[in-house]
CSV table of C-alpha atoms and ligand atoms in Angstrom, one decimal:
chain,number,residue,atom,x,y,z
A,1,MET,CA,-54.9,-9.1,102.5
A,2,ASN,CA,-58.0,-11.0,103.4
A,3,ILE,CA,-59.9,-12.1,100.4
A,4,LEU,CA,-63.4,-13.5,100.0
A,5,LEU,CA,-64.2,-15.6,96.9
A,6,LEU,CA,-67.9,-16.2,96.1
A,7,GLY,CA,-69.0,-19.4,94.3
A,8,SER,CA,-68.8,-23.2,94.7
A,9,GLY,CA,-67.7,-24.8,91.4
A,10,GLY,CA,-64.6,-25.9,89.5
A,11,ARG,CA,-64.0,-22.4,88.3
A,12,GLU,CA,-63.9,-21.2,91.9
A,13,HIS,CA,-61.6,-24.0,93.0
A,14,ALA,CA,-59.2,-23.0,90.3
A,15,LEU,CA,-59.4,-19.3,91.3
A,16,ALA,CA,-59.0,-20.3,95.0
A,17,TRP,CA,-55.9,-22.4,94.1
A,18,LYS,CA,-54.4,-19.4,92.3
A,19,LEU,CA,-55.4,-16.8,94.9
A,20,ALA,CA,-54.1,-19.0,97.7
A,21,ALA,CA,-50.7,-19.1,96.0
A,22,SER,CA,-50.3,-15.3,96.2
A,23,PRO,CA,-47.9,-14.0,98.8
A,24,LEU,CA,-50.2,-11.0,99.2
A,25,VAL,CA,-53.0,-13.2,100.7
A,26,SER,CA,-53.1,-13.8,104.4
A,27,ARG,CA,-56.6,-15.3,104.7
A,28,LEU,CA,-58.7,-16.7,101.9
A,29,TYR,CA,-62.4,-17.4,102.5
A,30,CYS,CA,-64.8,-18.9,100.0
A,31,ALA,CA,-68.6,-18.9,100.2
A,32,PRO,CA,-70.1,-21.4,100.0
A,33,GLY,CA,-67.2,-23.4,98.5
A,34,ASN,CA,-66.9,-27.2,98.2
A,35,ALA,CA,-64.8,-30.1,99.6
A,36,GLY,CA,-61.8,-29.3,97.2
A,37,ILE,CA,-61.9,-25.6,97.8
A,38,ALA,CA,-61.7,-26.3,101.5
A,39,ARG,CA,-58.1,-27.3,101.0
A,40,GLU,CA,-57.2,-23.8,99.7
A,41,ALA,CA,-59.6,-21.6,101.6
A,42,GLU,CA,-61.8,-21.4,104.7
A,43,CYS,CA,-65.3,-22.3,103.5
A,44,VAL,CA,-68.2,-20.3,105.0
A,45,ALA,CA,-71.9,-21.0,104.7
A,46,LEU,CA,-73.1,-17.7,103.3
A,47,ASP,CA,-76.0,-17.2,100.9
A,48,THR,CA,-74.6,-15.1,98.1
A,49,ALA,CA,-78.1,-13.9,97.2
A,50,ASP,CA,-78.2,-12.2,100.6
A,51,HIS,CA,-76.1,-9.2,99.9
A,52,ALA,CA,-76.5,-7.8,103.5
A,53,ALA,CA,-75.2,-11.0,104.9
A,54,VAL,CA,-72.1,-11.0,102.6
A,55,ILE,CA,-71.4,-7.3,103.6
A,56,ALA,CA,-71.8,-8.2,107.3
A,57,PHE,CA,-69.3,-11.1,106.9
A,58,CYS,CA,-66.8,-8.8,105.1
A,59,LYS,CA,-67.0,-6.2,107.9
A,60,ALA,CA,-66.7,-8.8,110.7
A,61,ASN,CA,-63.7,-10.5,109.0
A,62,ARG,CA,-61.9,-7.4,107.7
A,63,ILE,CA,-62.1,-8.5,104.1
A,64,ASP,CA,-60.0,-6.3,101.8
A,65,PHE,CA,-61.1,-7.6,98.5
A,66,VAL,CA,-64.0,-9.8,97.2
A,67,VAL,CA,-63.8,-11.8,94.0
A,68,VAL,CA,-67.2,-12.9,92.5
A,69,GLY,CA,-67.2,-16.2,90.5
A,70,PRO,CA,-70.7,-16.8,89.1
A,71,GLU,CA,-72.9,-14.5,87.0
A,72,ALA,CA,-76.1,-14.5,89.0
A,73,PRO,CA,-74.8,-12.3,91.9
A,74,LEU,CA,-73.2,-10.0,89.4
A,75,VAL,CA,-76.4,-9.5,87.4
A,76,ALA,CA,-78.2,-9.0,90.8
A,77,GLY,CA,-75.8,-6.2,91.6
A,78,ILE,CA,-73.7,-7.6,94.4
A,79,VAL,CA,-70.7,-5.5,93.2
A,80,ASP,CA,-72.7,-2.3,93.5
A,81,ASP,CA,-73.8,-3.2,97.0
A,82,LEU,CA,-70.4,-4.3,98.3
A,83,GLU,CA,-68.7,-1.2,96.8
A,84,ALA,CA,-71.4,1.1,98.3
A,85,ALA,CA,-70.6,-0.5,101.7
A,86,GLY,CA,-66.9,0.2,101.1
A,87,VAL,CA,-65.7,-3.3,100.2
A,88,PRO,CA,-63.5,-3.3,97.0
A,89,THR,CA,-64.8,-6.0,94.7
A,90,PHE,CA,-63.7,-7.6,91.5
A,91,GLY,CA,-66.5,-7.9,88.9
A,92,PRO,CA,-68.8,-5.7,86.8
A,93,ALA,CA,-71.6,-3.6,88.4
A,94,ARG,CA,-75.2,-4.5,87.7
A,95,LEU,CA,-75.6,-2.3,84.6
A,96,ALA,CA,-72.3,-3.6,83.1
A,97,ALA,CA,-73.4,-7.2,83.8
A,98,GLN,CA,-76.2,-6.7,81.3
A,99,LEU,CA,-73.7,-7.8,78.7
A,100,GLU,CA,-74.6,-11.3,80.0
A,101,GLY,CA,-77.9,-10.6,81.6
A,102,SER,CA,-79.6,-9.4,78.4
A,103,LYS,CA,-78.8,-10.8,75.0
A,104,GLY,CA,-80.9,-8.1,73.4
A,105,PHE,CA,-78.8,-5.4,75.2
A,106,THR,CA,-75.6,-6.9,73.9
A,107,LYS,CA,-76.9,-7.3,70.3
A,108,ASP,CA,-78.0,-3.7,70.2
A,109,LEU,CA,-74.6,-2.5,71.6
A,110,CYS,CA,-72.9,-4.5,68.8
A,111,ARG,CA,-75.1,-3.0,66.2
A,112,GLU,CA,-74.5,0.5,67.4
A,113,SER,CA,-70.7,0.0,67.7
A,114,GLY,CA,-70.2,-2.0,64.5
A,115,ILE,CA,-69.0,-5.1,66.4
A,116,PRO,CA,-69.2,-8.2,64.2
A,117,THR,CA,-72.1,-10.5,65.3
A,118,ALA,CA,-74.9,-12.5,63.7
A,119,ALA,CA,-77.7,-10.5,62.1
A,120,TYR,CA,-80.7,-10.5,64.5
A,121,ALA,CA,-84.1,-9.2,65.6
A,122,ARG,CA,-85.6,-8.8,69.1
A,123,PHE,CA,-89.2,-9.9,69.9
A,124,SER,CA,-91.6,-9.6,72.8
A,125,GLU,CA,-94.4,-11.7,71.4
A,126,ALA,CA,-94.5,-15.1,69.5
A,127,GLU,CA,-96.3,-14.3,66.3
A,128,ALA,CA,-93.9,-11.6,65.1
A,129,ALA,CA,-90.9,-13.8,66.0
A,130,LYS,CA,-92.4,-16.7,64.0
A,131,ALA,CA,-93.1,-14.5,61.0
A,132,TYR,CA,-89.5,-13.4,61.1
A,133,ILE,CA,-88.3,-17.0,61.3
A,134,ARG,CA,-90.4,-18.0,58.3
A,135,GLU,CA,-89.0,-15.1,56.3
A,136,GLN,CA,-85.4,-15.9,57.2
A,137,GLY,CA,-85.5,-19.7,56.9
A,138,ALA,CA,-83.4,-22.3,58.7
A,139,PRO,CA,-80.9,-23.0,60.1
A,140,ILE,CA,-81.6,-20.2,62.6
A,141,VAL,CA,-81.0,-19.5,66.3
A,142,VAL,CA,-83.5,-18.7,69.0
A,143,LYS,CA,-82.3,-17.2,72.3
A,144,ALA,CA,-84.1,-16.3,75.5
A,145,ASP,CA,-83.1,-12.7,76.4
A,146,GLY,CA,-82.2,-13.3,80.1
A,147,LEU,CA,-80.1,-15.7,82.2
A,148,ALA,CA,-81.3,-19.3,81.6
A,149,ALA,CA,-78.5,-21.4,83.1
A,150,GLY,CA,-77.2,-22.4,79.8
A,151,LYS,CA,-80.6,-23.6,78.5
A,152,GLY,CA,-81.6,-20.5,76.7
A,153,VAL,CA,-80.3,-21.1,73.2
A,154,VAL,CA,-81.9,-23.3,70.5
A,155,VAL,CA,-79.9,-23.8,67.3
A,156,ALA,CA,-82.8,-24.8,65.1
A,157,GLU,CA,-82.2,-26.9,61.9
A,158,THR,CA,-85.7,-26.4,60.7
A,159,VAL,CA,-88.3,-23.6,60.8
A,160,ALA,CA,-90.6,-25.9,62.8
A,161,GLN,CA,-88.0,-26.4,65.5
A,162,ALA,CA,-87.4,-22.6,65.7
A,163,GLU,CA,-91.1,-21.9,66.0
A,164,ALA,CA,-91.4,-24.6,68.7
A,165,ALA,CA,-88.6,-22.9,70.6
A,166,VAL,CA,-90.3,-19.5,70.4
A,167,ASP,CA,-93.5,-21.1,71.7
A,168,MET,CA,-91.7,-22.8,74.5
A,169,MET,CA,-90.0,-19.6,75.6
A,170,PHE,CA,-93.1,-17.4,75.4
A,171,ALA,CA,-95.1,-20.1,77.3
A,172,GLY,CA,-92.8,-19.5,80.2
A,173,GLY,CA,-90.6,-22.6,79.7
A,174,LEU,CA,-87.5,-20.7,80.8
A,175,GLY,CA,-89.3,-18.4,83.3
A,176,ALA,CA,-88.7,-14.7,83.2
A,177,ALA,CA,-85.6,-15.2,81.0
A,178,GLY,CA,-87.9,-15.9,78.0
A,179,THR,CA,-90.3,-12.9,78.2
A,180,GLU,CA,-88.2,-11.5,75.3
A,181,VAL,CA,-86.3,-13.5,72.7
A,182,VAL,CA,-83.6,-12.7,70.1
A,183,VAL,CA,-83.7,-14.5,66.8
A,184,GLU,CA,-80.4,-14.5,65.0
A,185,ALA,CA,-78.6,-15.9,61.9
A,186,PHE,CA,-76.7,-19.2,62.2
A,187,LEU,CA,-73.0,-18.7,62.0
A,188,ALA,CA,-70.7,-21.4,60.6
A,189,GLY,CA,-67.2,-21.7,61.8
A,190,GLU,CA,-65.1,-22.8,64.8
A,191,GLU,CA,-66.0,-21.7,68.3
A,192,VAL,CA,-63.5,-20.4,70.8
A,193,SER,CA,-63.6,-18.8,74.2
A,194,PHE,CA,-61.6,-15.5,74.5
A,195,PHE,CA,-60.9,-13.8,77.9
A,196,ALA,CA,-60.0,-10.2,78.5
A,197,LEU,CA,-59.5,-8.3,81.8
A,198,CYS,CA,-61.1,-4.9,81.7
A,199,ASP,CA,-60.8,-1.9,84.1
A,200,GLY,CA,-63.6,0.3,82.7
A,201,GLU,CA,-61.3,1.9,80.1
A,202,HIS,CA,-58.5,-0.4,79.2
A,203,ALA,CA,-58.4,-4.1,78.5
A,204,ILE,CA,-55.7,-6.8,78.3
A,205,ALA,CA,-56.1,-10.1,76.6
A,206,LEU,CA,-55.8,-13.1,78.8
A,207,ALA,CA,-55.6,-16.4,77.0
A,208,SER,CA,-57.9,-18.4,74.7
A,209,ALA,CA,-59.4,-21.8,75.3
A,210,GLN,CA,-61.8,-24.2,73.6
A,211,ASP,CA,-64.4,-26.3,75.5
A,212,HIS,CA,-66.5,-29.2,74.7
A,213,LYS,CA,-70.2,-28.6,75.3
A,214,ARG,CA,-71.7,-32.0,74.2
A,215,VAL,CA,-71.8,-34.8,76.6
A,216,GLY,CA,-70.6,-37.6,74.3
A,217,ASP,CA,-67.3,-38.4,72.5
A,218,GLY,CA,-67.1,-37.0,69.0
A,219,ASP,CA,-69.1,-33.9,70.2
A,220,THR,CA,-72.4,-35.9,70.2
A,221,GLY,CA,-75.4,-36.0,72.5
A,222,PRO,CA,-77.1,-33.2,74.6
A,223,ASN,CA,-75.4,-29.9,75.6
A,224,THR,CA,-73.8,-29.6,79.0
A,225,GLY,CA,-72.2,-26.9,81.1
A,226,GLY,CA,-68.9,-28.1,79.5
A,227,MET,CA,-67.2,-31.5,79.6
A,228,GLY,CA,-63.6,-30.4,79.2
A,229,ALA,CA,-61.4,-27.6,77.9
A,230,TYR,CA,-57.9,-26.8,76.7
A,231,SER,CA,-55.7,-23.7,76.3
A,232,PRO,CA,-54.3,-22.2,74.1
A,233,ALA,CA,-56.8,-22.7,71.2
A,234,PRO,CA,-54.7,-23.2,68.1
A,235,ILE,CA,-57.2,-21.2,66.0
A,236,MET,CA,-56.6,-18.1,68.1
A,237,THR,CA,-53.3,-17.0,66.5
A,238,PRO,CA,-51.8,-13.8,67.8
A,239,ALA,CA,-53.2,-12.0,64.7
A,240,MET,CA,-56.7,-13.4,65.4
A,241,ALA,CA,-56.4,-12.4,69.1
A,242,GLN,CA,-55.4,-8.8,68.1
A,243,ARG,CA,-58.4,-8.6,65.7
A,244,THR,CA,-60.7,-9.8,68.6
A,245,MET,CA,-59.3,-7.1,70.9
A,246,ASP,CA,-59.6,-4.4,68.2
A,247,GLU,CA,-62.9,-5.3,66.6
A,248,ILE,CA,-64.8,-6.7,69.6
A,249,VAL,CA,-63.4,-6.2,73.1
A,250,LEU,CA,-62.1,-2.7,72.9
A,251,PRO,CA,-65.2,-1.3,71.1
A,252,THR,CA,-67.3,-2.9,73.8
A,253,VAL,CA,-65.3,-1.3,76.6
A,254,ARG,CA,-65.6,2.1,74.9
A,255,ALA,CA,-69.3,1.7,74.3
A,256,MET,CA,-70.0,0.7,77.9
A,257,LYS,CA,-68.0,3.7,79.2
A,258,ALA,CA,-70.0,6.0,76.9
A,259,ARG,CA,-73.2,4.6,78.3
A,260,GLY,CA,-72.2,5.4,81.8
A,261,ALA,CA,-71.8,1.7,82.7
A,262,PRO,CA,-68.0,1.1,82.5
A,263,TYR,CA,-67.1,-2.5,82.3
A,264,LYS,CA,-64.7,-3.8,85.0
A,265,GLY,CA,-64.0,-7.5,85.4
A,266,VAL,CA,-63.3,-10.3,83.2
A,267,LEU,CA,-65.0,-10.3,79.8
A,268,PHE,CA,-65.5,-13.7,78.4
A,269,ALA,CA,-66.3,-13.5,74.7
A,270,GLY,CA,-67.8,-16.6,73.1
A,271,LEU,CA,-66.6,-16.3,69.5
A,272,MET,CA,-67.3,-18.0,66.2
A,273,VAL,CA,-64.2,-17.8,64.0
A,274,THR,CA,-65.8,-17.5,60.5
A,275,ALA,CA,-64.3,-17.1,57.1
A,276,GLU,CA,-64.7,-13.3,57.6
A,277,GLY,CA,-63.0,-13.3,61.0
A,278,PRO,CA,-64.1,-13.5,64.6
A,279,GLN,CA,-67.8,-12.8,65.3
A,280,LEU,CA,-69.3,-12.4,68.8
A,281,ILE,CA,-71.8,-15.2,69.8
A,282,GLU,CA,-72.3,-14.0,73.3
A,283,TYR,CA,-70.6,-12.3,76.3
A,284,ASN,CA,-70.3,-13.7,79.7
A,285,VAL,CA,-69.3,-11.3,82.5
A,286,ARG,CA,-67.2,-13.7,84.5
A,287,PHE,CA,-64.6,-16.4,84.1
A,288,GLY,CA,-65.6,-19.5,82.1
A,289,ASP,CA,-66.1,-23.0,83.6
A,290,PRO,CA,-64.2,-25.2,82.7
A,291,GLU,CA,-62.0,-22.7,80.8
A,292,THR,CA,-60.7,-21.1,84.0
A,293,GLN,CA,-59.3,-24.4,85.2
A,294,VAL,CA,-56.9,-24.4,82.3
A,295,LEU,CA,-56.2,-20.7,82.3
A,296,MET,CA,-55.2,-20.7,85.9
A,297,LEU,CA,-52.8,-23.6,85.3
A,298,ARG,CA,-51.1,-21.6,82.5
A,299,LEU,CA,-51.0,-18.2,84.4
A,300,MET,CA,-47.5,-17.6,85.7
A,301,SER,CA,-48.1,-14.1,87.2
A,302,ASP,CA,-49.8,-13.5,90.6
A,303,LEU,CA,-53.6,-13.2,90.0
A,304,VAL,CA,-54.3,-10.8,92.9
A,305,PRO,CA,-52.6,-7.7,91.5
A,306,ALA,CA,-54.3,-8.2,88.2
A,307,LEU,CA,-57.7,-8.4,89.6
A,308,MET,CA,-57.1,-5.4,91.9
A,309,ALA,CA,-55.7,-3.4,88.9
A,310,ALA,CA,-58.9,-4.2,87.0
A,311,ARG,CA,-61.0,-3.0,89.9
A,312,ASP,CA,-58.9,0.1,90.4
A,313,GLY,CA,-58.8,1.2,86.7
A,314,GLN,CA,-55.0,0.6,86.5
A,315,LEU,CA,-54.6,-1.9,83.7
A,316,LYS,CA,-53.1,0.5,81.2
A,317,ALA,CA,-49.5,-0.5,81.8
A,318,PHE,CA,-50.2,-4.0,83.2
A,319,ASP,CA,-48.6,-7.1,82.0
A,320,LEU,CA,-49.3,-10.8,82.7
A,321,ARG,CA,-47.0,-13.7,82.0
A,322,TRP,CA,-48.1,-17.2,80.9
A,323,TYR,CA,-46.4,-20.5,80.8
A,324,GLN,CA,-45.9,-21.6,77.2
A,325,GLU,CA,-47.2,-25.1,78.0
A,326,ALA,CA,-50.6,-26.3,77.1
A,327,ALA,CA,-53.2,-27.1,79.7
A,328,LEU,CA,-56.2,-29.5,79.4
A,329,ALA,CA,-59.0,-30.3,81.8
A,330,VAL,CA,-61.3,-33.4,81.7
A,331,VAL,CA,-64.6,-33.0,83.5
A,332,MET,CA,-65.9,-36.0,85.4
A,333,ALA,CA,-69.6,-36.0,85.8
A,334,ALA,CA,-72.1,-38.1,87.8
A,335,ASN,CA,-73.8,-40.9,85.8
A,336,GLY,CA,-76.9,-39.6,84.2
A,337,TYR,CA,-75.7,-36.0,83.7
A,338,PRO,CA,-76.9,-33.7,82.0
A,339,GLY,CA,-80.2,-35.5,82.8
A,340,ASP,CA,-81.2,-36.7,86.2
A,341,TYR,CA,-78.0,-37.8,87.9
A,342,THR,CA,-77.1,-39.8,91.0
A,343,LYS,CA,-75.8,-37.9,94.1
A,344,GLY,CA,-73.8,-39.0,97.1
A,345,THR,CA,-71.6,-41.7,95.4
A,346,VAL,CA,-68.2,-42.1,97.0
A,347,ILE,CA,-65.0,-41.0,95.1
A,348,GLY,CA,-61.7,-42.7,95.8
A,349,GLY,CA,-58.1,-42.5,94.5
A,350,LEU,CA,-57.9,-38.7,94.4
A,351,ASP,CA,-54.5,-38.5,96.0
A,352,LYS,CA,-53.0,-41.1,93.7
A,353,ALA,CA,-54.5,-39.2,90.7
A,354,ALA,CA,-53.1,-35.9,91.9
A,355,ALA,CA,-49.6,-37.4,92.1
A,356,VAL,CA,-49.4,-37.6,88.3
A,357,GLU,CA,-46.8,-35.1,87.0
A,358,GLY,CA,-48.4,-31.7,86.0
A,359,VAL,CA,-51.8,-32.6,87.3
A,360,GLU,CA,-54.2,-30.6,89.5
A,361,ILE,CA,-57.6,-31.7,90.5
A,362,PHE,CA,-60.3,-29.1,90.8
A,363,HIS,CA,-63.5,-30.0,92.5
A,364,ALA,CA,-66.8,-28.8,90.9
A,365,GLY,CA,-69.5,-30.5,93.0
A,366,THR,CA,-68.2,-32.5,96.0
A,367,ARG,CA,-68.9,-32.8,99.7
A,368,ASP,CA,-66.8,-34.1,102.6
A,369,GLU,CA,-68.7,-36.7,104.4
A,370,GLY,CA,-66.7,-37.7,107.5
A,371,GLY,CA,-63.4,-37.7,105.6
A,372,ARG,CA,-64.9,-39.3,102.4
A,373,ILE,CA,-65.3,-37.3,99.3
A,374,VAL,CA,-68.8,-37.8,97.8
A,375,ALA,CA,-70.4,-36.4,94.6
A,376,ASN,CA,-72.7,-33.5,95.1
A,377,GLY,CA,-73.6,-32.2,91.7
A,378,GLY,CA,-73.8,-33.0,88.0
A,379,ARG,CA,-70.3,-31.9,87.1
A,380,VAL,CA,-68.2,-33.2,89.9
A,381,LEU,CA,-64.4,-33.0,89.2
A,382,ASN,CA,-62.0,-31.4,86.8
A,383,VAL,CA,-58.8,-33.3,86.2
A,384,ALA,CA,-56.5,-30.8,84.7
A,385,ALA,CA,-52.9,-31.1,83.5
A,386,LEU,CA,-50.1,-28.9,82.1
A,387,GLY,CA,-47.9,-30.4,79.4
A,388,PRO,CA,-45.4,-29.4,76.6
A,389,SER,CA,-48.2,-30.0,74.1
A,390,VAL,CA,-52.0,-30.5,74.2
A,391,ALA,CA,-51.4,-34.2,73.4
A,392,GLU,CA,-49.1,-34.6,76.4
A,393,ALA,CA,-51.3,-32.6,78.7
A,394,LYS,CA,-54.1,-34.9,77.6
A,395,ALA,CA,-52.2,-38.0,78.3
A,396,ARG,CA,-51.4,-36.8,81.8
A,397,ALA,CA,-54.9,-35.8,82.5
A,398,TYR,CA,-56.3,-39.2,81.4
A,399,GLU,CA,-53.6,-41.0,83.4
A,400,ALA,CA,-54.9,-39.2,86.5
A,401,VAL,CA,-58.6,-39.9,85.5
A,402,ASP,CA,-57.7,-43.6,85.3
A,403,ARG,CA,-56.4,-43.6,88.9
A,404,ILE,CA,-59.7,-42.2,90.2
A,405,ASP,CA,-62.0,-44.9,91.6
A,406,TRP,CA,-65.5,-43.6,91.0
A,407,PRO,CA,-68.0,-46.1,89.5
A,408,GLY,CA,-70.7,-43.4,89.9
A,409,GLY,CA,-69.1,-41.1,87.4
A,410,PHE,CA,-68.0,-40.8,83.7
A,411,CYS,CA,-66.1,-38.6,81.4
A,412,ARG,CA,-65.4,-38.0,77.7
A,413,ARG,CA,-62.3,-39.7,76.4
A,414,ASP,CA,-61.5,-37.3,73.6
A,415,ILE,CA,-61.1,-33.9,75.1
A,416,GLY,CA,-58.8,-31.8,73.0
A,417,TRP,CA,-59.2,-33.8,69.8
A,418,ARG,CA,-59.3,-30.7,67.6
A,419,ALA,CA,-56.0,-29.4,68.9
A,420,VAL,CA,-54.3,-32.8,69.1
A,421,LYS,CA,-55.1,-33.4,65.4
A,422,ARG,CA,-53.4,-30.1,64.5
A,423,GLU,CA,-50.2,-30.8,66.4
A,424,PRO,CA,-47.2,-32.1,64.5
A,425,SER,CA,-47.4,-35.5,66.1
A,426,GLY,CA,-51.3,-35.6,65.7
A,427,ALA,CA,-53.0,-36.2,62.3
B,501,AMP,P1,-74.7,-19.1,73.9
B,501,AMP,O1,-75.3,-19.5,75.2
B,501,AMP,O2,-75.2,-17.8,73.3
B,501,AMP,O3,-73.2,-19.2,73.9
B,501,AMP,O4,-75.1,-20.3,72.8
B,501,AMP,C1,-74.9,-21.6,73.2
B,501,AMP,C2,-74.3,-22.3,72.0
B,501,AMP,O5,-75.2,-22.2,70.8
B,501,AMP,C3,-73.0,-21.7,71.5
B,501,AMP,O6,-71.9,-22.1,72.2
B,501,AMP,C4,-73.0,-22.1,70.0
B,501,AMP,O7,-72.5,-23.4,69.9
B,501,AMP,C5,-74.4,-22.1,69.6
B,501,AMP,N1,-74.8,-20.8,69.0
B,501,AMP,C6,-75.2,-19.7,69.6
B,501,AMP,N2,-75.5,-18.7,68.7
B,501,AMP,C7,-75.1,-19.2,67.5
B,501,AMP,C8,-75.2,-18.7,66.1
B,501,AMP,N3,-75.6,-17.5,65.8
B,501,AMP,N4,-74.7,-19.6,65.2
B,501,AMP,C9,-74.3,-20.8,65.4
B,501,AMP,N5,-74.3,-21.3,66.6
B,501,AMP,C10,-74.7,-20.6,67.7
């Protein structure tokens, strides 16, 4: 098979690494890719927003299957366009991608289907939203309805902060994403990322993971796209995973089918595990980043048949096998991230780092400049490792990090702390 993967981040490098390992794949292309992905796939300079150009590439290169990494092309309907042109594609169609594209859509679906989620109200103008906030009190959460590249959520500790967030969103601070907002109750608990593969009718659980959103050690400082992740998440016991499937994922799949928008693809549920059980914080309609980097390390089965079965509606009797080991990934970011960061600094020592047992290095934002790898983004590298425990995976990942010679970058030193503390040798 010839496969085209769309995207350019650490998630796509991990997917490319796993796809390239499949005996079913003869040629793997990635658009646009990055310097690390170039080791697994042939990178092609395609603009993924130009659906006609992507279709033309697929025809010219006899692509049998397309895998879409990021959410923006999904929400823009690239799956609909590729499928209409006869190119089988993994990922949800435009209407199904609303589960990420519109928070209000998802909240209404939860309410109608009895899916546990925070109490909420939707608003299309500021005064009514602020009145609701004053009535509810703080802490309270304000969310832009549409895609806002991770910047659309304000967890407000005071009523004033929540009102300021409403004003910012309706004043156009997040562009079109903020023309409608959702205001919802604050949920207390532990966050976890849960992934399921869906074929429009059936779903199978993948694995769970936890990430670290804050930039600083001890979960301090501003939010980022994710500074590290590990899998499995100890809080996601088999019983909790079963509840998540029964109470959240499967009712969603049924509701989407009933609406004529069957959900095919990977469904990434951001959950809060509360005293009452798992509650849905949000859906993403694609693999997580950096969670995918640890999931792919733990996946024993071939990824290609699984993605094809999801697209073909054939997941009913499907089974995936996982390594029992834990995986952990440390994100290395350019100095200054998540604020203004430096670009173009040279990264050395990558081969020495990759030689550490159990380690894989996935590139998130790199460029090849005449044989030298240079930073080309905020999040730049994912140093990932498998190990018999989270603590050992962590030790391997940081041993590799310490072999990387990159004065222009930094990382957190405490990825996995929650899980390590829970392990028998932790505490
Ligand atoms: P989201 O983009 O919806 O995942 O929100 C970003 C982050 O805000 C989440 O990862 C949570 O840490 C936090 N958050 C969102 N909604 C809530 C909520 N209802 N209660 C508490 N924290 C929340």
